[in-house]
Short mmCIF file of C-alpha atoms and ligand atoms in Angstrom, two decimals:
data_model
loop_
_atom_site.label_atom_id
_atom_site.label_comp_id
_atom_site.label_asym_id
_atom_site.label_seq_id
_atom_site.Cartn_x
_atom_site.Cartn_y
_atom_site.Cartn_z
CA UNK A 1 22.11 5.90 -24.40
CA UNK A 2 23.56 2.64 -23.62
CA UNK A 3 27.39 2.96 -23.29
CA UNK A 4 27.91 -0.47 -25.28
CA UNK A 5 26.78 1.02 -27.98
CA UNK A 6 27.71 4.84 -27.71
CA UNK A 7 31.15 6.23 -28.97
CA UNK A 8 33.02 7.29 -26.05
CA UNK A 9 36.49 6.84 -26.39
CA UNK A 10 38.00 7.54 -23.06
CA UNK A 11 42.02 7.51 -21.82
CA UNK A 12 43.23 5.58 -18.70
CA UNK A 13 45.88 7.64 -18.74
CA UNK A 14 46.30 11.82 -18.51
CA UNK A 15 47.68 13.18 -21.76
CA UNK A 16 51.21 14.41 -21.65
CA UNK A 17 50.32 17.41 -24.19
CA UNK A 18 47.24 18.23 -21.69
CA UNK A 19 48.78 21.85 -19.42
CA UNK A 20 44.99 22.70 -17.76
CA UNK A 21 42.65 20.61 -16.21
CA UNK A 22 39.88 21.03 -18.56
CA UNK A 23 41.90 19.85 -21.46
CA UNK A 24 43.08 16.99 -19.90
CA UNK A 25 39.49 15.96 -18.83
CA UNK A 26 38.11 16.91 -22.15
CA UNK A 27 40.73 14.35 -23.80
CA UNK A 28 40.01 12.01 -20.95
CA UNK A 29 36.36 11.47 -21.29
CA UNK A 30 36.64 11.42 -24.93
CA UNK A 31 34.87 15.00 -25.38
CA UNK A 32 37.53 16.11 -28.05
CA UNK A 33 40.44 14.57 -30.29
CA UNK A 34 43.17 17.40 -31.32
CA UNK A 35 42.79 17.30 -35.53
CA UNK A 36 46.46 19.82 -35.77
CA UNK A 37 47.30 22.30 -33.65
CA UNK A 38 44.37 24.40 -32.18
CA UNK A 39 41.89 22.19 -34.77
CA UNK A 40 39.53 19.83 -32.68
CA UNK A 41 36.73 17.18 -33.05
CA UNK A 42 33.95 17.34 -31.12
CA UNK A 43 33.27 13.38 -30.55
CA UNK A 44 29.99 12.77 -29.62
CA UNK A 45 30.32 13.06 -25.52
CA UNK A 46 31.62 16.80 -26.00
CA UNK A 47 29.62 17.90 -28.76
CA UNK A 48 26.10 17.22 -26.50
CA UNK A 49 27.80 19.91 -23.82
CA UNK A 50 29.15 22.52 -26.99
CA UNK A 51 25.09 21.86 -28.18
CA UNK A 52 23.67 22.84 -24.95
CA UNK A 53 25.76 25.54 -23.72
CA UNK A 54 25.15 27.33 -27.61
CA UNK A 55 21.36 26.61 -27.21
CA UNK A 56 21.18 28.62 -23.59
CA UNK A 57 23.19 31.18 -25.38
CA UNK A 58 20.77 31.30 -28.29
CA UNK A 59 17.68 31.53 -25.56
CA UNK A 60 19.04 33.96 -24.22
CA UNK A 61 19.54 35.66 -27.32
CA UNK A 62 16.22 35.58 -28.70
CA UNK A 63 15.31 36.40 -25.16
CA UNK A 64 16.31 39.98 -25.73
CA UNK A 65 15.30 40.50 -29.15
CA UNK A 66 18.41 39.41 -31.26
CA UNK A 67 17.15 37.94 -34.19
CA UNK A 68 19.50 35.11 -35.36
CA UNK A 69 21.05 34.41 -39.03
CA UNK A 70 23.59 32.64 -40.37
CA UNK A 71 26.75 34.59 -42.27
CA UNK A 72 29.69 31.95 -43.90
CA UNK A 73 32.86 31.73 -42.64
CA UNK A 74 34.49 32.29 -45.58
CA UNK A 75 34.53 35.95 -46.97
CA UNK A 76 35.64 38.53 -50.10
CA UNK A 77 39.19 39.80 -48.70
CA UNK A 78 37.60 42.71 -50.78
CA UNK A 79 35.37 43.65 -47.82
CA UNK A 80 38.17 44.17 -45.63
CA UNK A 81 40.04 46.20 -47.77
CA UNK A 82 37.40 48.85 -47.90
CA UNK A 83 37.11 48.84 -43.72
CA UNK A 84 41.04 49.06 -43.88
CA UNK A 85 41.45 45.93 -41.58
CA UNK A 86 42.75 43.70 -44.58
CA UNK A 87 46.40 44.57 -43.91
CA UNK A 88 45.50 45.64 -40.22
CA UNK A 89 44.33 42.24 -39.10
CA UNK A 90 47.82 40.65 -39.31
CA UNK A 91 48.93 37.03 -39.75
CA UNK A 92 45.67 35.72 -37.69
CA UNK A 93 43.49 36.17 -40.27
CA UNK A 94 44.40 32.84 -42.69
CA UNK A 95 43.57 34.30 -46.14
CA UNK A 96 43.04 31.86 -49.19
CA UNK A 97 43.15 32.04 -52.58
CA UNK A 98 40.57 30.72 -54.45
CA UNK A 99 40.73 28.79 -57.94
CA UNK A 100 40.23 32.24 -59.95
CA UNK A 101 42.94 33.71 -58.03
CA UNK A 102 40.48 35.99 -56.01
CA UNK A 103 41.26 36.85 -52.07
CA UNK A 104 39.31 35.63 -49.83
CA UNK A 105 39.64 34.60 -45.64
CA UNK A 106 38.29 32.67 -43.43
CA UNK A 107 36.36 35.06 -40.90
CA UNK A 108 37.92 35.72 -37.58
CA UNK A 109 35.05 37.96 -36.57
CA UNK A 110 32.16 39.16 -38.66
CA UNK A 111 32.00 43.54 -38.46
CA UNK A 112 32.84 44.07 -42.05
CA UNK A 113 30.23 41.14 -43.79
CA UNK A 114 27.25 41.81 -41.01
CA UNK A 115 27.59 45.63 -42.37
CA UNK A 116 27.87 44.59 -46.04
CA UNK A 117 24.08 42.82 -45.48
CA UNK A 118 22.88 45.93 -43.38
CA UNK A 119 23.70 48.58 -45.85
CA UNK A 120 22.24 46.33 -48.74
CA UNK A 121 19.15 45.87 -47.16
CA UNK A 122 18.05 48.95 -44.40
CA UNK A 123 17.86 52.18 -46.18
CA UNK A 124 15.61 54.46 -43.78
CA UNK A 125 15.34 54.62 -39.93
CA UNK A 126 12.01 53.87 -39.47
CA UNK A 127 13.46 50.20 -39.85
CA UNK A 128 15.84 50.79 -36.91
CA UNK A 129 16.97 49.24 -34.58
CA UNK A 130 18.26 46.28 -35.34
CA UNK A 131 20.21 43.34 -32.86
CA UNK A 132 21.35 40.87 -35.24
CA UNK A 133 23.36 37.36 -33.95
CA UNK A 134 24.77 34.12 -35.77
CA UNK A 135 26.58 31.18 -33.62
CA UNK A 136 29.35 30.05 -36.36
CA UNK A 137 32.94 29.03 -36.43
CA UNK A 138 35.56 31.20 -36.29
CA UNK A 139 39.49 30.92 -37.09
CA UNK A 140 42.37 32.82 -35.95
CA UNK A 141 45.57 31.58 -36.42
CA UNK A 142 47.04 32.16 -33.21
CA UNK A 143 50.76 32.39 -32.44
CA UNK A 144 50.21 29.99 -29.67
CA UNK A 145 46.88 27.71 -29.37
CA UNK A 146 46.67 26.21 -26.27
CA UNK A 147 45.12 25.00 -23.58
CA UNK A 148 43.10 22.65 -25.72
CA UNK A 149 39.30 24.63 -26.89
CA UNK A 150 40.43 27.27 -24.79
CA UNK A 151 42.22 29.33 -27.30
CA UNK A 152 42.00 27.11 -30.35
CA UNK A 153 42.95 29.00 -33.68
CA UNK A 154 39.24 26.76 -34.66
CA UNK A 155 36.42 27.75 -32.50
CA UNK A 156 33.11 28.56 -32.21
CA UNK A 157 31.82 31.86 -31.47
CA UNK A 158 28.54 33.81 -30.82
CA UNK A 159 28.87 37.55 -32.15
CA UNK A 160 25.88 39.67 -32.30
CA UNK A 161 25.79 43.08 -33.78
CA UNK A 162 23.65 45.89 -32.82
CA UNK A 163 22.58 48.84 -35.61
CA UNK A 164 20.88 52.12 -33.98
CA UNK A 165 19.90 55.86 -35.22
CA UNK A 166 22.01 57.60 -32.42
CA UNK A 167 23.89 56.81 -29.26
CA UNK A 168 21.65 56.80 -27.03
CA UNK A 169 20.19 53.85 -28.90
CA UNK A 170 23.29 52.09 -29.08
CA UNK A 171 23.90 52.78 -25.60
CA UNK A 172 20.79 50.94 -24.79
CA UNK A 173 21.53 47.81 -27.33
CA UNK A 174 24.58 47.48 -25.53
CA UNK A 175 22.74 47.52 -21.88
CA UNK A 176 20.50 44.75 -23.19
CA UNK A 177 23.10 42.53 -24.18
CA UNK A 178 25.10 43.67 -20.80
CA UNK A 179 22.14 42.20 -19.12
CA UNK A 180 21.78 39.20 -21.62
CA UNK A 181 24.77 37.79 -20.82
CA UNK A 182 24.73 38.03 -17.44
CA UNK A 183 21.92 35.52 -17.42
CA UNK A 184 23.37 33.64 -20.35
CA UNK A 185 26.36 32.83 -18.01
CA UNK A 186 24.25 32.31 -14.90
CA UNK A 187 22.30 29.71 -16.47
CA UNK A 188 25.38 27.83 -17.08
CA UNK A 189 26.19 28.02 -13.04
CA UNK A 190 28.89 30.61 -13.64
CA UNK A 191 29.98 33.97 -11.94
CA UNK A 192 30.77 36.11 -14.54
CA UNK A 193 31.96 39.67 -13.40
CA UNK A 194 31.80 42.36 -16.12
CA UNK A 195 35.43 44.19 -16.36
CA UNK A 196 35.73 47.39 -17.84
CA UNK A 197 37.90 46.82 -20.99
CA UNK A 198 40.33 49.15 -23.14
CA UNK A 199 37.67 50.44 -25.78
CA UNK A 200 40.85 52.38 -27.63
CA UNK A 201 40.45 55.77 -29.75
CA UNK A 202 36.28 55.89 -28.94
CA UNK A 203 36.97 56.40 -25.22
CA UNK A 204 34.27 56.29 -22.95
CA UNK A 205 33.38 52.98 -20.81
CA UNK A 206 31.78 51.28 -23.52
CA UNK A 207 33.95 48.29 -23.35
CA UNK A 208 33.24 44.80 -21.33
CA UNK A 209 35.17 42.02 -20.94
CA UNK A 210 33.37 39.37 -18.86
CA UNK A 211 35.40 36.95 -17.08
CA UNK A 212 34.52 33.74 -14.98
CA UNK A 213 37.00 33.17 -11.65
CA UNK A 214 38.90 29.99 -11.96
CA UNK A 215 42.11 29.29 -10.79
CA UNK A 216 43.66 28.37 -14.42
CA UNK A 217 42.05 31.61 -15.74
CA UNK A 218 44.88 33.46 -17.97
CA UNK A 219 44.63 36.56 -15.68
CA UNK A 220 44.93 37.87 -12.60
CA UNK A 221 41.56 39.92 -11.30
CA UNK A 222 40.51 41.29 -8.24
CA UNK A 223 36.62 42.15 -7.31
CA UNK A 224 34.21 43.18 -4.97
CA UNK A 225 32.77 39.98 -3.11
CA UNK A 226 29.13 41.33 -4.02
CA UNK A 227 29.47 39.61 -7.59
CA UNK A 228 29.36 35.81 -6.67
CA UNK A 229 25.71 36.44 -5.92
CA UNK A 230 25.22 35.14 -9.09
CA UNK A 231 21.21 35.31 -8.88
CA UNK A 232 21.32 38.75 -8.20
CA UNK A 233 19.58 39.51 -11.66
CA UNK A 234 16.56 37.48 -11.63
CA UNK A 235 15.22 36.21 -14.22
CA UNK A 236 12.11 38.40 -14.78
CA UNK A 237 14.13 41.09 -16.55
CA UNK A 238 12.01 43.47 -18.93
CA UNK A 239 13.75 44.16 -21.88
CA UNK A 240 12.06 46.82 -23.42
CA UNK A 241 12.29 48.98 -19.65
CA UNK A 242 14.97 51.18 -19.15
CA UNK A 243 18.33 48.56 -18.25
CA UNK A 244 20.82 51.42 -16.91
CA UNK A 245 20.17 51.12 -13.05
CA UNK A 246 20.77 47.40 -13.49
CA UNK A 247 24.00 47.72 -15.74
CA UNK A 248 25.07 50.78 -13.02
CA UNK A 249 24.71 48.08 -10.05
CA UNK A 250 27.71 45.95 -11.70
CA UNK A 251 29.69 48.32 -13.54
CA UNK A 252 30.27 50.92 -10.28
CA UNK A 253 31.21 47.67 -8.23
CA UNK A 254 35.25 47.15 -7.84
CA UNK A 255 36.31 44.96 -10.45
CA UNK A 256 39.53 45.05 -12.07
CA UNK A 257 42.44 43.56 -13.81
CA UNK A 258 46.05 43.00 -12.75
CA UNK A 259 47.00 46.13 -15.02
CA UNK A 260 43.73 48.48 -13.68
CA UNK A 261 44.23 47.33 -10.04
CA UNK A 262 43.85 50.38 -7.10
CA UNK A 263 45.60 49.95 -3.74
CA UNK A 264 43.61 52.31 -2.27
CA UNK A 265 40.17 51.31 -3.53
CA UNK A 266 40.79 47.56 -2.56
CA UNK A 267 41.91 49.11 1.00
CA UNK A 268 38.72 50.63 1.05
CA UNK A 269 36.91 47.25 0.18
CA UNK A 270 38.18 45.56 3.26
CA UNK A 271 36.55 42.13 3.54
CA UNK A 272 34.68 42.55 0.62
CA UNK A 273 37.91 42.08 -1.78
CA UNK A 274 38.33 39.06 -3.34
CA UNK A 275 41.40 38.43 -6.07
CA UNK A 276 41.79 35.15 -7.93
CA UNK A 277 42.06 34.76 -11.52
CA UNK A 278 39.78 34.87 -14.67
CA UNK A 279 39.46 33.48 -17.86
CA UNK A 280 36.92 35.70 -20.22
CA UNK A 281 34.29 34.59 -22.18
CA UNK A 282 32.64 37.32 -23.42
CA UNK A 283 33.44 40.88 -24.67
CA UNK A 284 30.82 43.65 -25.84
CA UNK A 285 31.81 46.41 -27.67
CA UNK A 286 30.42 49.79 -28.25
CA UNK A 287 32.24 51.23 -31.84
CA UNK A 288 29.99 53.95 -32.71
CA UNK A 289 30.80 54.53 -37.23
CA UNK A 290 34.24 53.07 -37.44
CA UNK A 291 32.97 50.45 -39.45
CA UNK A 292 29.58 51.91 -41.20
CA UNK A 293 31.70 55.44 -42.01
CA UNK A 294 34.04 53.24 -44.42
CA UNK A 295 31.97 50.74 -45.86
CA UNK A 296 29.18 53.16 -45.96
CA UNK A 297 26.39 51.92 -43.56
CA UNK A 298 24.00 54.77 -44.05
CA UNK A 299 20.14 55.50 -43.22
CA UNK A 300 17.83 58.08 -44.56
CA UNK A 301 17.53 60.27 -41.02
CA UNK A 302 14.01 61.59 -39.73
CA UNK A 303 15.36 64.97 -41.71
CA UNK A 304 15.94 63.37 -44.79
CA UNK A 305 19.44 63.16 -44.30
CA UNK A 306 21.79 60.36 -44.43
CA UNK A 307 23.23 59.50 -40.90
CA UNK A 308 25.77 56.63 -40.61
CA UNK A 309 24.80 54.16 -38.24
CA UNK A 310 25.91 53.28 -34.72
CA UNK A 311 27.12 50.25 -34.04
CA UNK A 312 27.99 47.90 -31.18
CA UNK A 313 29.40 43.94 -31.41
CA UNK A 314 28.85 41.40 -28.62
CA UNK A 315 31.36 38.71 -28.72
CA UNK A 316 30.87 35.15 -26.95
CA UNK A 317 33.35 31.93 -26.91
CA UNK A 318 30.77 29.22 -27.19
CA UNK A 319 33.42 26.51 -27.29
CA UNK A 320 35.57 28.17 -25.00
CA UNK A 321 32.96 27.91 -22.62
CA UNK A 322 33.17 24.42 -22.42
CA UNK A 323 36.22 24.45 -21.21
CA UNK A 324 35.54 26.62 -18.46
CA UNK A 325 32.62 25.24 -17.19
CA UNK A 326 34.78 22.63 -16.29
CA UNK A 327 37.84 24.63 -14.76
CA UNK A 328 34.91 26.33 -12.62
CA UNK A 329 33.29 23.16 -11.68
CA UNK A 330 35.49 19.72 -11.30
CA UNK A 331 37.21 18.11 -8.41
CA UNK A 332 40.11 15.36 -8.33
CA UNK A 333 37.76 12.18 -9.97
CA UNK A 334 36.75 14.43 -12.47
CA UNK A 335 33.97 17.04 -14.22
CA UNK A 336 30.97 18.02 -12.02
CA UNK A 337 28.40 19.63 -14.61
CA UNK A 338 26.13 22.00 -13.71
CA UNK A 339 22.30 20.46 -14.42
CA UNK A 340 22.08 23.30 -17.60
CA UNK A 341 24.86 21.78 -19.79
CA UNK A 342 25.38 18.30 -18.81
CA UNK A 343 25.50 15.51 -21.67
CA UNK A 344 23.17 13.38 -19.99
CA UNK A 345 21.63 14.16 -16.85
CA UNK A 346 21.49 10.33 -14.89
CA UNK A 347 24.38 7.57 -15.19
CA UNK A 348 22.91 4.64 -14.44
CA UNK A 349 25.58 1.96 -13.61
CA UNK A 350 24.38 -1.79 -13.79
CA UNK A 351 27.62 -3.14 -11.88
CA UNK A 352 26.94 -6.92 -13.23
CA UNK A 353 25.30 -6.82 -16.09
CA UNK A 354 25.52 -10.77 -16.35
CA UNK A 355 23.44 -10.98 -13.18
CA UNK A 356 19.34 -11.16 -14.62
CA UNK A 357 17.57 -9.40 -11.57
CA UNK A 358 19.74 -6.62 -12.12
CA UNK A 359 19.81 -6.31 -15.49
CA UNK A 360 16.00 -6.31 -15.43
CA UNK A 361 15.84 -3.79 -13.09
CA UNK A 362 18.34 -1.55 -14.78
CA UNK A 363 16.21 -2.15 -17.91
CA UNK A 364 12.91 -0.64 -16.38
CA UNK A 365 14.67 2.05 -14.55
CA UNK A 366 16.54 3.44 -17.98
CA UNK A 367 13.17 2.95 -19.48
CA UNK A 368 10.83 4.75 -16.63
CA UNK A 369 13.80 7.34 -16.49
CA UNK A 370 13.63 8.00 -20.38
CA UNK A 371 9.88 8.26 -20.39
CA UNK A 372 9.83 11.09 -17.66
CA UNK A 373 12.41 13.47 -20.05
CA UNK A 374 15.74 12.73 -18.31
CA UNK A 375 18.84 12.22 -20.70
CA UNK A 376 20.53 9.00 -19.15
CA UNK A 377 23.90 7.61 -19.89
CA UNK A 378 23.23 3.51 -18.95
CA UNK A 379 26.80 1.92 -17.96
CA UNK A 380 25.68 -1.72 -19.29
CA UNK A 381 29.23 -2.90 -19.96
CA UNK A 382 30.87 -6.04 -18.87
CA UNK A 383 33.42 -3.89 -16.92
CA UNK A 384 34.60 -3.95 -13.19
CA UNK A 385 32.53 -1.55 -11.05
CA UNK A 386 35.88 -0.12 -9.90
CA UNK A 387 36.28 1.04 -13.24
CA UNK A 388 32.49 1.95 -13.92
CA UNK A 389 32.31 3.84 -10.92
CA UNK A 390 35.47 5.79 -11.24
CA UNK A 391 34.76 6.59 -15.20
CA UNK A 392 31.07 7.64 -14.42
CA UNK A 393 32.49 10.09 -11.75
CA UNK A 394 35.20 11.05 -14.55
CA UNK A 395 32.38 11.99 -16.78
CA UNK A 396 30.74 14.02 -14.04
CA UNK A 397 27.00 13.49 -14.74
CA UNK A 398 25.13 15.46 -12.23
CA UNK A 399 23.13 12.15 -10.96
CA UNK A 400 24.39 8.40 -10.45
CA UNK A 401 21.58 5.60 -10.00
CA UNK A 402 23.79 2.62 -9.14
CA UNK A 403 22.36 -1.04 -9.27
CA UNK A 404 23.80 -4.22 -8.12
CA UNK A 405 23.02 -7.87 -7.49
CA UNK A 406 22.12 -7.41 -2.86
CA UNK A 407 19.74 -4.19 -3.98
CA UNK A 408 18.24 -5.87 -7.47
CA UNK A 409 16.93 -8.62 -4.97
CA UNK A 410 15.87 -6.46 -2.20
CA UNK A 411 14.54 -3.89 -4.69
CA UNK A 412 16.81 -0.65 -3.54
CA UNK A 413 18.88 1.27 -5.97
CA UNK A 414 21.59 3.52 -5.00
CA UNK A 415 21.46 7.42 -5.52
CA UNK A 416 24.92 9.27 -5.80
CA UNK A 417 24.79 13.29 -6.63
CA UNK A 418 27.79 13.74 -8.14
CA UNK A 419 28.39 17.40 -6.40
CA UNK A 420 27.84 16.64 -3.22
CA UNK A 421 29.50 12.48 -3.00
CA UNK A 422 26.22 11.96 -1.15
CA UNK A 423 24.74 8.52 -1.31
CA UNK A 424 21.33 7.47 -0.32
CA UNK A 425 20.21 3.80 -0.79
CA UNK A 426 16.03 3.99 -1.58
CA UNK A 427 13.29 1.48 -2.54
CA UNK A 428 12.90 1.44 -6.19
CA UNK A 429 9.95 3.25 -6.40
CA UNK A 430 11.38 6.18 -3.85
CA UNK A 431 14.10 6.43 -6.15
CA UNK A 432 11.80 6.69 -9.44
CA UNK A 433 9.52 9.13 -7.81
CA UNK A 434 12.47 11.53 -6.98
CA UNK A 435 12.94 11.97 -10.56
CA UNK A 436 9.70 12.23 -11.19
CA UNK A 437 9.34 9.03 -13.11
P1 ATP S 1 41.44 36.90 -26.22
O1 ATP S 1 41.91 38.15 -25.54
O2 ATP S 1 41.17 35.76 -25.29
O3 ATP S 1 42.29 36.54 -27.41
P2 ATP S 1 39.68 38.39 -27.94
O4 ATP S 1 39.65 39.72 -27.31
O5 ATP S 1 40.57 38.16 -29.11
O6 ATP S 1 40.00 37.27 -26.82
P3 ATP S 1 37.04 38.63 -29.05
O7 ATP S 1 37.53 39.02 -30.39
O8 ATP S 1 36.36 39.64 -28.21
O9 ATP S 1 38.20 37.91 -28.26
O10 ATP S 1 36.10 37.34 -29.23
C1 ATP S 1 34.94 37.10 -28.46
C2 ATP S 1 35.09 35.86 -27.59
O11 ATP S 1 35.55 34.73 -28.36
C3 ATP S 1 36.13 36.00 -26.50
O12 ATP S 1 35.56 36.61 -25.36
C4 ATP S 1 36.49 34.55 -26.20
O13 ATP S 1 35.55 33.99 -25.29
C5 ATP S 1 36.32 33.88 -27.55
N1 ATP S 1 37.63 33.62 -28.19
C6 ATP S 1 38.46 34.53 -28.72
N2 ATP S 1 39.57 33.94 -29.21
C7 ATP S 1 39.41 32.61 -28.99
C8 ATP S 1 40.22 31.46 -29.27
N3 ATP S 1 41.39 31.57 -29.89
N4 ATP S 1 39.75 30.23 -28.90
C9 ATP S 1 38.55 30.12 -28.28
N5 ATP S 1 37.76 31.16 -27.99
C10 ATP S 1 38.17 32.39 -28.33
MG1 MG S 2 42.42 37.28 -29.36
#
């Protein structure tokens, strides 16, 4: 992409409105442009990161058998009234009329319509289980959106839904997507710790919150050092095996929030404690029949008798994410992105373009670069490299290839990884062969 020519509009200047640091980067780099309060665009910049961190999610979906669909996000207030949340759900849910008058919403979460489709379609249990997932936009009208994608009343969310016989069977749809999302969020270069969660009249510790540690997170946690070995999964995991000793590894490891916190256990812990503070990203839920009892979500059972379903829902912040990739992973010039997500994975800065030599040269590299499968971002404005280099560090590709006028004739390019500041000036061909061009 040549940055003439691409849509990026960035701001000198940090927005007043901007409280967090990935908000104000997002506006700075031109990721995102507030539409009203808690509404965004995705300009072009942030919707590449929002496209890759949903496609890892969806991978890692699939991955463990979720099959995906795609459900509206608006939906018959009728539904609602038969599950009893209608009334329940409060003024987040933004409810419309439509031109005949009848009630419908715009779906803050998708329990009531995913069970509508199962109990029209699965009669007997022979066809369960069933995982089912869609990645669409949600609204909520929250009392107080902030922090820009962060807690947007518009955002996009992944919610799966899981449909078994018994518990057991929903015990073990939850332990696959326990396990899923621990490498979803390790893909994306992020320590996510599983927290237990309140899980309300059901009981039982079927409730996860997982949270990633940054220090703008909206809570306070505290956890056993053991969970920033974030590899600690592999990625070889059998899905169809029995997950429980896994899911047992995290969940009898200290973790807790500033409300669940034990002076005696983090004593205990010693060394091993670490507190900081967490902003969560995902939530699974184990609800057993509160929602196929009322609406009337039942099989034919292996007696001939109808059994309502067990159910479990699996909740991910997709856009949210975004934004905390970046409160994980920045430093004072700007976003570092993890390889996984990044919007491009090489900015190549030309820092004269009027100068031939190095124009050619930046011409065969972005060319060579292309051809070997690399997303690159090619800086070919007539811009001051002061400003090139400091907005290319601002935008926090993972890789800079920097060429000027002294290297062009010599034929060297500089290398800059963006993590690390490192800098390495190498031979043309060197520099090609590192990226496997
Ligand atoms: P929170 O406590 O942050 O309001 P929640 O418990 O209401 O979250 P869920 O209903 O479990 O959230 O939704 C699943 C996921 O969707 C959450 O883990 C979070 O990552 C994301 N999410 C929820 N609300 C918002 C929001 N207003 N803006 C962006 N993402 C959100
Ligand atoms: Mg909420």
């Amino acid at each position: 992409m040549r940055l003439s020519r691409y849509f990026l509009p960035t701001l000198k200047e940090n927005p007043n409105e901007a409280q967090i640091v990935s908000h104000r980067l997002m506006l700075r780099t031109g990721m995102i442009r507030q539409s009203s309060a808690g509404i965004y665009t995705w300009l072009p910049l942030g919707l590449r990161v929002l496209r890759r961190i949903e496609q890892i999610v969806r991978e890692e979906q699939d991955a463990a058998g979720c099959h995906e669909l795609l459900m509206p996000t608006i939906q018959p207030a009728e539904l609602w009234k038969e599950s009893g949340r209608y009334d329940a759900y409060g003024p987040e849910m933004l409810r419309i009329l439509d031109r005949h008058q009848r009630e419908m919403l715009y779906g803050p979460t998708n329990e009531e319509l995913i069970t509508e489709i199962f109990r029209g379609t699965v009669k007997s249990y022979r066809q369960l289980p069933k995982l089912l997932y869609h990645i669409q936009w949600k609204f909520r009208d929250e009392i107080r959106p902030r922090f820009g994608v962060m807690r947007g009343r518009e955002f996009l969310m992944k919610d799966s839904y899981s449909f078994d016989l018994d518990q057991a069977g929903a015990i073990r749809a939850y332990n696959t997507m326990f396990v899923c999302y621990l490498r979803t969020f390790q893909r994306m270069g992020l320590t996510a710790i599983p927290m237990r969660a309140e899980t309300g009249p059901i009981g039982g510790n079927l409730s996860h919150e997982f949270v990633i540690v940054a220090d703008t997170g909206e809570s306070e946690i505290a956890y056993h050092r053991d969970f920033e070995k974030i590899d600690w999964i592999g990625s070889d995991i059998d899905f169809e095996g029995d997950l429980q000793p896994l899911v047992d590894q995290f969940t009898t490891k200290y973790a807790a929030t500033d409300e669940q916190r034990d002076a005696a256990a983090e004593a205990a812990l010693g060394e091993d404690l670490v507190t900081g503070r967490g902003i969560e990203v995902g939530h699974i839920f184990y609800f057993g029949t509160k929602y196929s009892k009322p609406l009337g979500a039942t099989v034919t059972g292996p007696d001939g008798e109808p059994v309502a379903v067990e159910m479990g829902s699996y909740g991910i912040g997709v856009s949210r994410l975004v934004a905390a990739v970046i409160e994980a992973s920045h430093d004072d010039a700007g976003i570092i992105w993890p390889d996984s997500v990044a919007p491009f994975a090489v900015g190549l800065i030309n820092l004269k373009p009027d100068d031939a030599a190095s124009s050619e040269l930046c011409e065969r590299l972005y060319t060579a670069l292309t051809a070997a499968g690399h997303e690159v971002l090619y800086d070919d404005r007539a811009e001051r490299p002061g400003v090139k280099f400091s907005e290319m560090d601002l935008i926090g590709l993972p890789q800079q290839v920097i060429v000027g006028p002294r290297g062009a004739k010599a034929g060297t390019v500089e290398l800059k990884v963006r993590r690390s500041g490192e800098r390495e000036e190498l031979p043309v061909e060197a520099a090609l062969a590192r990226f496997g061009a």
